[in-house]
Amino acid sequence: MIKMPHVIPSYSRFPVAFIRGQGVTLWDDQGMAYLDFLSGIGVNNLGHCHPKVVAAIRDQAQNLIHTCNLYRIPLQEELARILTESCFAEQVFFCNSGAEANEAAIKLARKTMFERKQSHRYEIITTNDGFHGRTLATLTATAQDKVQRGYAPLPSGFKYVPYNNPQAVEQAVGEHTAAILVEPIQGEAGVIIPDPDYLTNLRKIADRLDLLLIYDEIQTGMGRTGRLWCHQHSGAIPDIMTSAKALASGVPIGACLTTSKIAAAFSPGSHGSTFGGNPLASATALATLGVINDDTFLQSVVDKGNHLLDGLKKIASQNKMVTDVRACGLMAGVQLNSSAEEAVGVCLSRGLLVSCQKGTTIRLLPPLIVEIEEIDTALAILASVLNDLF
Ligand SMILES: *Cc1c(COP(=O)(O)O)cnc(C)c1O
C-alpha cells in the first residue's frame, strides 16, 4: 500500500505520479515516459498541454477567471451558441462535472413534466451497467450495485433495463415514466457498442409514448467516436444531452443541452451553479471545440480509429485470451476471458496507460491527436504484455 495519510482512500491508485505531459506523452517523477492511452478517462482529447488550450487558459486567467451567474458571461453565451450549432440543441445549462450535467438533465425532465401538469411522471429509465455519476440521483441512475452499495435510501424514480434492448424499454414504460437516459456507447461498462439502430428505436418509442430521450455523451462526445457527438452516427436526436469530461480539456465544466421548448421548464431560480460556465472554463471549452469541431479533424479520428481497431483485431487473432475487440473512433475495448487487471498494471510498468473496466475489459481512450506511430507503439506494448501474461 502507498501511504497517503491525508487523502480519503476512495480510490485505489497506482503508485505512479505524473509531473509533466506533452501531447500523448506523460512523464513521472522518476523521469520515465508513458504513452497515455486513457486521456485522464476521456478528458484530454487534445492530449496534454495542447498549445491552443494552454494559450486560452493563460490569456483568460490574465483577464478574468470567475464572475458568477448573477451577471452575463459573454464567453459562456458564445460557448452555448457554438454547442447548439453543433447539434439538435437550442439552449444550454452549464455546471462543473458529468454528474452535475446528468443531475440537471434529470431535474429538467421532472420539471418538464411538472410544468405540463403531469407531475406523476417522474421516473427515468436507465440501463444496466451504465454510468451516470456519483451524486445520489446519478448513482441511482447508475444501475451498478458497487456504485450504489451503502448509500440507501436512494432517491426513488429510477427503473433499469438491459442495454441494447429497445423492447425492454417499451415494456418498462408505465404511467410514471418521464424519460429514458442512455449512453450512446457504454463507456465504463467496457465500451459496449449497441446495434446501429438502437438509438433510432429508442427515438421511435419515445415519440410514440411521449417520453423524453436523454443521451449521456459525457464520454462519447467531443469527437471521441469520430463525430462531434456519438449519436450523430445514427441520426436519432435526443431531447436532452449531457457533456462534460473533454469539453474543456480538463478544466472542470459540464453542460446540459436541450431544445428551447424543454429548457423553458427552468425559470430563474429553478437550478444553478456558482462556477458553471465561468469565463475560464468557457474560454477553454471554446478553444477545445475550435480544434475538435472540424470535419478534417473528425475524419482523422475515424481513420486513426480504424487503424487502432485493425491492430487490436490482429492481437485478438494471435491471442486466445482475447475474446472480442470493440471500437468506435478512438474509443476501444479489448475483452479478455479472464481478469484484465494484471495486464493493465503490466502495461503501466511498460509505459502504456489504459484502464480495466468491469474486471475483464481493457479500455483505450487515446488523445484524438494521437499519431499512427504512437498507436503502433501502444499496440506493440499491449501485444507483448498479453503474450507474456497468457
Ligand atoms: C465520467 C462519466 C460521468 C460522470 O462524470 P463526472 O465528471 O465524474 O461527474 C457520467 N456519465 C458518463 C457516461 C461518464 O463517462
Coordinates of C-alpha atoms and ligand atoms in Angstrom, one line a residue:
M1 CA 0.0 0.0 0.0
I2 CA 1.1 3.5 -0.8
K3 CA 0.8 5.9 2.2
M4 CA -1.4 8.9 1.6
P5 CA -2.3 9.7 5.2
H6 CA -4.3 12.8 4.4
V7 CA -6.3 11.7 1.4
I8 CA -9.6 9.9 1.9
P9 CA -9.0 6.4 0.4
S10 CA -11.9 6.4 -2.1
Y11 CA -9.6 5.4 -5.0
S12 CA -7.2 2.5 -5.4
R13 CA -4.3 4.3 -7.0
F14 CA -1.3 3.0 -9.0
P15 CA 2.0 4.1 -7.3
V16 CA 2.9 6.5 -10.1
A17 CA 2.9 10.3 -10.0
F18 CA 3.0 12.2 -13.3
I19 CA 4.5 15.6 -13.3
R20 CA 4.6 16.7 -16.9
G21 CA 2.7 16.0 -20.1
Q22 CA 3.1 16.9 -23.8
G23 CA 0.7 15.5 -26.5
V24 CA 0.2 11.8 -25.9
T25 CA 3.3 11.5 -23.6
L26 CA 3.3 11.8 -19.8
W27 CA 6.5 11.8 -17.6
D28 CA 6.5 10.6 -14.0
D29 CA 8.6 11.9 -11.1
Q30 CA 11.3 9.3 -11.9
G31 CA 11.7 10.6 -15.4
M32 CA 10.0 7.6 -17.1
A33 CA 7.9 8.4 -20.2
Y34 CA 4.4 6.8 -20.8
L35 CA 2.0 6.8 -23.7
D36 CA -1.3 8.0 -22.3
F37 CA -4.0 5.9 -23.9
L38 CA -6.5 6.8 -21.3
S39 CA -6.5 10.6 -21.6
G40 CA -7.4 11.2 -17.9
I41 CA -10.5 9.0 -18.6
G42 CA -11.6 10.6 -21.8
V43 CA -10.8 14.2 -20.8
N44 CA -7.5 15.1 -22.5
N45 CA -8.9 14.6 -26.0
L46 CA -6.4 17.1 -27.3
G47 CA -3.6 15.5 -25.4
H48 CA -1.6 17.1 -22.7
C49 CA -0.8 20.9 -22.8
H50 CA -2.2 21.5 -26.3
P51 CA -0.8 24.9 -27.3
K52 CA -4.3 26.3 -28.1
V53 CA -5.7 25.1 -24.8
V54 CA -2.7 26.4 -22.8
A55 CA -3.0 29.8 -24.6
A56 CA -6.7 30.0 -23.9
I57 CA -6.2 29.3 -20.2
R58 CA -3.2 31.6 -19.9
D59 CA -4.9 34.5 -21.7
Q60 CA -8.2 34.1 -19.9
A61 CA -6.6 33.7 -16.4
Q62 CA -4.8 37.0 -17.0
N63 CA -8.1 38.7 -17.9
L64 CA -10.9 37.3 -15.8
I65 CA -11.3 33.9 -14.1
H66 CA -14.7 34.0 -12.5
T67 CA -17.6 36.3 -12.0
C68 CA -20.7 34.1 -11.2
N69 CA -24.0 33.6 -13.0
L70 CA -25.6 36.7 -11.5
Y71 CA -24.1 38.6 -14.4
R72 CA -23.8 38.0 -18.1
I73 CA -20.9 35.9 -19.2
P74 CA -20.2 36.6 -22.9
L75 CA -17.8 33.7 -23.3
Q76 CA -20.5 31.3 -21.9
E77 CA -23.0 32.8 -24.3
E78 CA -20.6 32.2 -27.2
L79 CA -19.9 28.6 -26.0
A80 CA -23.6 28.0 -25.8
R81 CA -24.0 29.3 -29.4
I82 CA -21.2 27.0 -30.7
L83 CA -22.6 24.0 -28.9
T84 CA -26.1 24.5 -30.1
E85 CA -25.0 25.0 -33.6
S86 CA -23.2 21.6 -33.4
C87 CA -26.3 19.5 -32.7
F88 CA -30.0 19.4 -32.2
A89 CA -30.0 21.7 -29.1
E90 CA -31.0 25.3 -28.8
Q91 CA -30.1 26.1 -25.2
V92 CA -27.5 25.1 -22.7
F93 CA -27.2 25.0 -18.9
F94 CA -23.6 24.9 -17.6
C95 CA -22.2 23.2 -14.5
N96 CA -18.9 21.6 -13.5
S97 CA -18.9 17.9 -14.0
G98 CA -20.6 15.0 -15.7
A99 CA -22.6 14.0 -12.6
E100 CA -23.9 17.6 -12.4
A101 CA -24.8 17.7 -16.0
N102 CA -26.9 14.5 -15.6
E103 CA -28.4 15.8 -12.4
A104 CA -29.5 18.9 -14.4
A105 CA -30.9 16.6 -17.1
I106 CA -32.9 14.5 -14.5
K107 CA -34.2 17.7 -12.8
L108 CA -35.1 19.2 -16.2
A109 CA -37.1 16.0 -17.2
R110 CA -39.0 16.0 -13.9
K111 CA -39.6 19.8 -14.1
T112 CA -40.8 19.5 -17.7
M113 CA -43.5 17.0 -16.6
F114 CA -44.4 19.2 -13.6
E115 CA -44.9 22.2 -15.9
R116 CA -47.1 20.1 -18.2
K117 CA -49.2 19.3 -15.1
Q118 CA -48.0 15.7 -15.3
S119 CA -46.0 15.6 -12.1
H120 CA -46.9 11.9 -11.6
R121 CA -44.4 11.3 -14.4
Y122 CA -41.0 11.5 -12.6
E123 CA -39.5 8.1 -13.4
I124 CA -36.3 7.8 -15.5
I125 CA -35.5 4.5 -17.3
T126 CA -31.7 3.8 -17.4
T127 CA -29.7 0.7 -18.5
N128 CA -27.9 -2.0 -16.6
D129 CA -24.1 -1.4 -16.2
G130 CA -24.5 2.2 -17.4
F131 CA -22.6 5.0 -15.7
H132 CA -24.0 8.4 -15.0
G133 CA -22.2 9.8 -12.0
R134 CA -21.8 9.7 -8.2
T135 CA -24.3 12.1 -6.7
L136 CA -27.3 10.5 -5.1
A137 CA -29.5 10.9 -8.1
T138 CA -26.9 10.0 -10.7
L139 CA -25.6 7.0 -8.7
T140 CA -29.2 5.8 -8.6
A141 CA -29.4 6.3 -12.4
T142 CA -26.2 4.2 -12.5
A143 CA -27.6 0.6 -12.4
Q144 CA -24.5 -0.9 -10.7
D145 CA -24.5 -2.5 -7.3
K146 CA -20.9 -1.5 -6.5
V147 CA -21.7 2.2 -7.1
Q148 CA -24.9 2.1 -5.0
R149 CA -23.9 -0.1 -2.1
G150 CA -24.1 1.6 1.3
Y151 CA -26.0 4.7 0.2
A152 CA -29.6 3.8 0.9
P153 CA -32.1 5.2 0.9
L154 CA -31.6 6.0 -2.7
P155 CA -33.9 8.6 -4.4
S156 CA -36.9 6.9 -6.0
G157 CA -38.0 7.2 -9.6
F158 CA -35.5 5.1 -11.5
K159 CA -36.0 1.9 -13.3
Y160 CA -33.4 -0.3 -15.0
V161 CA -33.5 -2.3 -18.3
P162 CA -30.9 -4.3 -20.2
Y163 CA -28.8 -2.2 -22.6
N164 CA -29.2 -2.5 -26.4
N165 CA -32.8 -3.8 -25.9
P166 CA -35.5 -1.3 -27.1
Q167 CA -38.3 -3.8 -26.3
A168 CA -37.2 -3.9 -22.7
V169 CA -37.6 -0.1 -22.6
E170 CA -41.0 -0.3 -24.1
Q171 CA -42.1 -2.9 -21.5
A172 CA -40.7 -0.9 -18.6
V173 CA -42.6 2.2 -19.5
G174 CA -45.5 2.9 -17.2
E175 CA -47.7 5.8 -16.0
H176 CA -44.9 7.3 -14.0
T177 CA -42.2 7.3 -16.8
A178 CA -40.9 10.6 -17.9
A179 CA -37.7 9.8 -19.7
I180 CA -35.1 7.3 -21.0
L181 CA -31.5 8.1 -20.2
V182 CA -28.7 6.2 -22.1
E183 CA -25.1 6.4 -23.2
P184 CA -24.8 6.0 -27.0
I185 CA -21.9 3.7 -26.2
Q186 CA -21.5 2.4 -22.7
G187 CA -18.0 3.5 -21.6
E188 CA -17.4 2.4 -18.0
A189 CA -19.1 -0.9 -18.8
G190 CA -16.2 -1.7 -21.1
V191 CA -17.1 0.1 -24.4
I192 CA -20.3 -1.7 -25.2
I193 CA -21.5 -0.7 -28.7
P194 CA -25.2 -1.2 -29.3
D195 CA -26.8 -2.2 -32.6
P196 CA -26.7 0.6 -35.2
D197 CA -30.5 1.1 -34.9
Y198 CA -30.7 1.1 -31.1
L199 CA -31.0 4.9 -30.7
T200 CA -33.4 5.1 -33.7
N201 CA -35.6 2.5 -32.0
L202 CA -35.4 4.4 -28.7
R203 CA -36.4 7.6 -30.5
K204 CA -39.4 5.9 -32.0
I205 CA -40.5 4.6 -28.6
A206 CA -40.0 8.0 -27.0
D207 CA -42.1 9.6 -29.8
R208 CA -44.8 7.1 -29.6
L209 CA -45.1 7.1 -25.8
D210 CA -44.4 10.8 -25.4
L211 CA -41.2 10.4 -23.4
L212 CA -38.1 12.5 -23.2
L213 CA -35.0 10.8 -24.7
I214 CA -31.7 11.8 -22.8
Y215 CA -28.3 11.0 -24.1
D216 CA -25.3 10.9 -21.8
E217 CA -22.5 11.9 -24.2
I218 CA -20.1 12.7 -21.3
Q219 CA -17.6 10.1 -22.5
T220 CA -18.7 9.5 -26.1
G221 CA -18.9 13.2 -27.1
M222 CA -16.3 15.8 -28.1
G223 CA -15.1 13.8 -31.1
R224 CA -14.2 10.6 -29.3
T225 CA -16.1 8.4 -31.7
G226 CA -15.2 10.3 -34.9
R227 CA -18.3 12.5 -34.9
L228 CA -18.5 15.5 -32.6
W229 CA -21.4 13.7 -30.8
C230 CA -21.6 9.9 -31.0
H231 CA -25.4 9.9 -31.7
Q232 CA -24.7 11.8 -34.9
H233 CA -23.6 8.4 -36.4
S234 CA -27.3 7.4 -36.1
G235 CA -29.3 10.5 -36.9
A236 CA -31.6 9.8 -33.9
I237 CA -31.6 13.0 -32.0
P238 CA -32.3 13.3 -28.2
D239 CA -34.5 15.8 -26.3
I240 CA -31.7 16.4 -23.8
M241 CA -28.0 15.7 -24.0
T242 CA -25.2 15.9 -21.4
S243 CA -21.5 16.7 -21.9
A244 CA -18.5 17.1 -19.6
K245 CA -15.1 15.3 -19.5
A246 CA -13.3 16.5 -22.7
L247 CA -15.5 19.6 -23.1
A248 CA -12.8 22.0 -21.7
S249 CA -9.8 19.7 -21.9
G250 CA -9.5 19.2 -18.1
V251 CA -10.8 22.5 -16.8
P252 CA -13.9 21.4 -15.0
I253 CA -17.1 22.0 -16.9
G254 CA -20.4 20.2 -17.6
A255 CA -23.3 21.0 -19.9
C256 CA -26.9 20.0 -20.3
L257 CA -28.2 20.8 -23.8
T258 CA -31.8 20.8 -24.9
T259 CA -34.4 22.4 -27.0
S260 CA -35.9 25.8 -26.2
K261 CA -39.3 24.2 -25.5
I262 CA -37.9 21.8 -22.9
A263 CA -35.5 24.4 -21.5
A264 CA -38.5 26.7 -20.7
A265 CA -39.2 24.4 -17.7
F266 CA -36.2 26.0 -16.0
S267 CA -37.0 29.6 -14.9
P268 CA -34.9 32.0 -12.8
G269 CA -34.1 30.2 -9.5
S270 CA -35.0 26.7 -10.7
H271 CA -31.4 25.5 -11.0
G272 CA -28.0 27.0 -10.6
S273 CA -24.3 26.6 -10.1
T274 CA -21.7 29.0 -8.7
F275 CA -18.9 28.1 -11.1
G276 CA -20.9 26.7 -14.0
G277 CA -19.6 28.0 -17.3
N278 CA -17.4 30.7 -15.8
P279 CA -15.1 32.7 -18.0
L280 CA -12.0 30.4 -17.6
A281 CA -13.9 27.2 -18.3
S282 CA -15.9 28.7 -21.2
A283 CA -12.8 30.1 -22.8
T284 CA -11.0 26.8 -22.6
A285 CA -14.1 24.9 -23.9
L286 CA -14.2 27.3 -26.9
A287 CA -10.5 26.7 -27.6
T288 CA -11.1 22.9 -27.4
L289 CA -14.1 23.0 -29.7
G290 CA -12.2 25.2 -32.0
V291 CA -9.9 22.3 -32.8
I292 CA -12.3 19.3 -32.5
N293 CA -15.4 20.7 -34.2
D294 CA -13.8 20.4 -37.6
D295 CA -14.6 17.9 -40.3
T296 CA -11.0 17.2 -41.2
F297 CA -10.1 16.7 -37.6
L298 CA -13.0 14.4 -37.0
Q299 CA -12.2 12.4 -40.2
S300 CA -8.7 11.9 -38.8
V301 CA -10.3 10.3 -35.7
V302 CA -12.2 7.9 -37.9
D303 CA -9.1 6.9 -39.8
K304 CA -6.9 6.5 -36.7
G305 CA -9.7 4.6 -35.0
N306 CA -9.8 2.2 -37.9
H307 CA -6.1 1.7 -37.7
L308 CA -6.3 1.0 -33.9
L309 CA -9.2 -1.4 -34.4
D310 CA -7.2 -3.3 -37.2
G311 CA -4.3 -3.6 -34.8
L312 CA -6.5 -4.8 -32.0
K313 CA -8.1 -7.4 -34.2
K314 CA -4.6 -8.7 -35.1
I315 CA -3.7 -9.0 -31.5
A316 CA -7.0 -10.9 -30.9
S317 CA -6.2 -13.3 -33.7
Q318 CA -2.9 -14.1 -32.1
N319 CA -4.0 -14.4 -28.5
K320 CA -6.7 -16.9 -27.3
M321 CA -7.3 -14.9 -24.2
V322 CA -8.8 -12.0 -26.2
T323 CA -12.4 -12.9 -27.0
D324 CA -13.6 -9.7 -28.5
V325 CA -12.4 -6.2 -29.6
R326 CA -14.7 -3.3 -29.9
A327 CA -14.1 0.2 -31.2
C328 CA -15.8 3.3 -32.5
G329 CA -13.4 6.0 -33.5
L330 CA -10.8 6.2 -30.7
M331 CA -12.9 4.6 -28.0
A332 CA -11.9 0.9 -27.8
G333 CA -12.3 -2.1 -25.6
V334 CA -10.3 -5.4 -25.6
Q335 CA -12.4 -8.1 -24.0
L336 CA -10.4 -10.9 -22.2
N337 CA -11.8 -14.2 -21.0
S338 CA -10.0 -13.6 -17.6
S339 CA -9.1 -10.7 -15.4
A340 CA -7.7 -7.7 -17.2
E341 CA -6.3 -6.0 -14.0
E342 CA -2.9 -7.5 -14.2
A343 CA -2.5 -6.7 -17.9
V344 CA -3.3 -3.1 -17.2
G345 CA -0.7 -3.0 -14.4
V346 CA 2.0 -4.5 -16.6
C347 CA 1.1 -2.1 -19.4
L348 CA 1.7 0.7 -17.0
S349 CA 5.1 -0.7 -16.0
R350 CA 6.0 -0.8 -19.7
G351 CA 4.9 2.7 -20.3
L352 CA 1.3 2.4 -21.5
L353 CA -1.7 3.8 -19.7
V354 CA -5.0 2.0 -20.3
S355 CA -7.8 1.1 -17.9
C356 CA -9.5 -2.0 -16.7
Q357 CA -13.3 -2.0 -16.9
K358 CA -15.7 -4.4 -15.4
G359 CA -12.8 -6.7 -14.4
T360 CA -12.2 -8.2 -17.9
T361 CA -12.0 -5.4 -20.4
I362 CA -9.0 -3.3 -21.3
R363 CA -10.3 0.2 -22.3
L364 CA -8.3 2.5 -24.6
L365 CA -9.2 6.2 -24.9
P366 CA -6.1 7.8 -26.6
P367 CA -6.0 11.5 -27.2
L368 CA -7.6 12.3 -30.5
I369 CA -4.4 14.0 -31.6
V370 CA -2.5 10.6 -31.3
E371 CA -0.2 9.8 -34.3
I372 CA -0.3 6.5 -36.2
E373 CA 3.3 5.7 -34.9
E374 CA 2.1 6.2 -31.3
I375 CA -0.8 3.8 -32.0
D376 CA 1.6 1.3 -33.3
T377 CA 3.9 1.6 -30.3
A378 CA 0.9 1.2 -28.0
L379 CA -0.3 -1.9 -29.9
A380 CA 3.2 -3.4 -29.7
I381 CA 3.3 -2.9 -25.9
L382 CA -0.2 -4.3 -25.5
A383 CA 0.6 -7.3 -27.6
S384 CA 3.8 -8.1 -25.7
V385 CA 2.0 -7.8 -22.4
L386 CA -0.8 -10.1 -23.4
N387 CA 1.7 -12.6 -24.9
D388 CA 3.8 -12.6 -21.7
L389 CA 0.9 -13.0 -19.4
F390 CA -1.2 -15.5 -21.3
Ligands
LIG1 C1 -17.5 10.1 -16.3 C2 -18.9 10.0 -16.7 C3 -19.9 10.6 -15.9 C4 -19.6 11.3 -14.6 O1 -18.8 12.4 -14.8 P1 -18.1 13.2 -13.6 O2 -17.5 14.4 -14.2 O3 -17.1 12.2 -13.0 O4 -19.1 13.5 -12.6 C5 -21.2 10.4 -16.3 N1 -21.5 9.7 -17.4 C6 -20.6 9.1 -18.1 C7 -21.0 8.3 -19.3 C8 -19.2 9.2 -17.8 O5 -18.3 8.6 -18.5

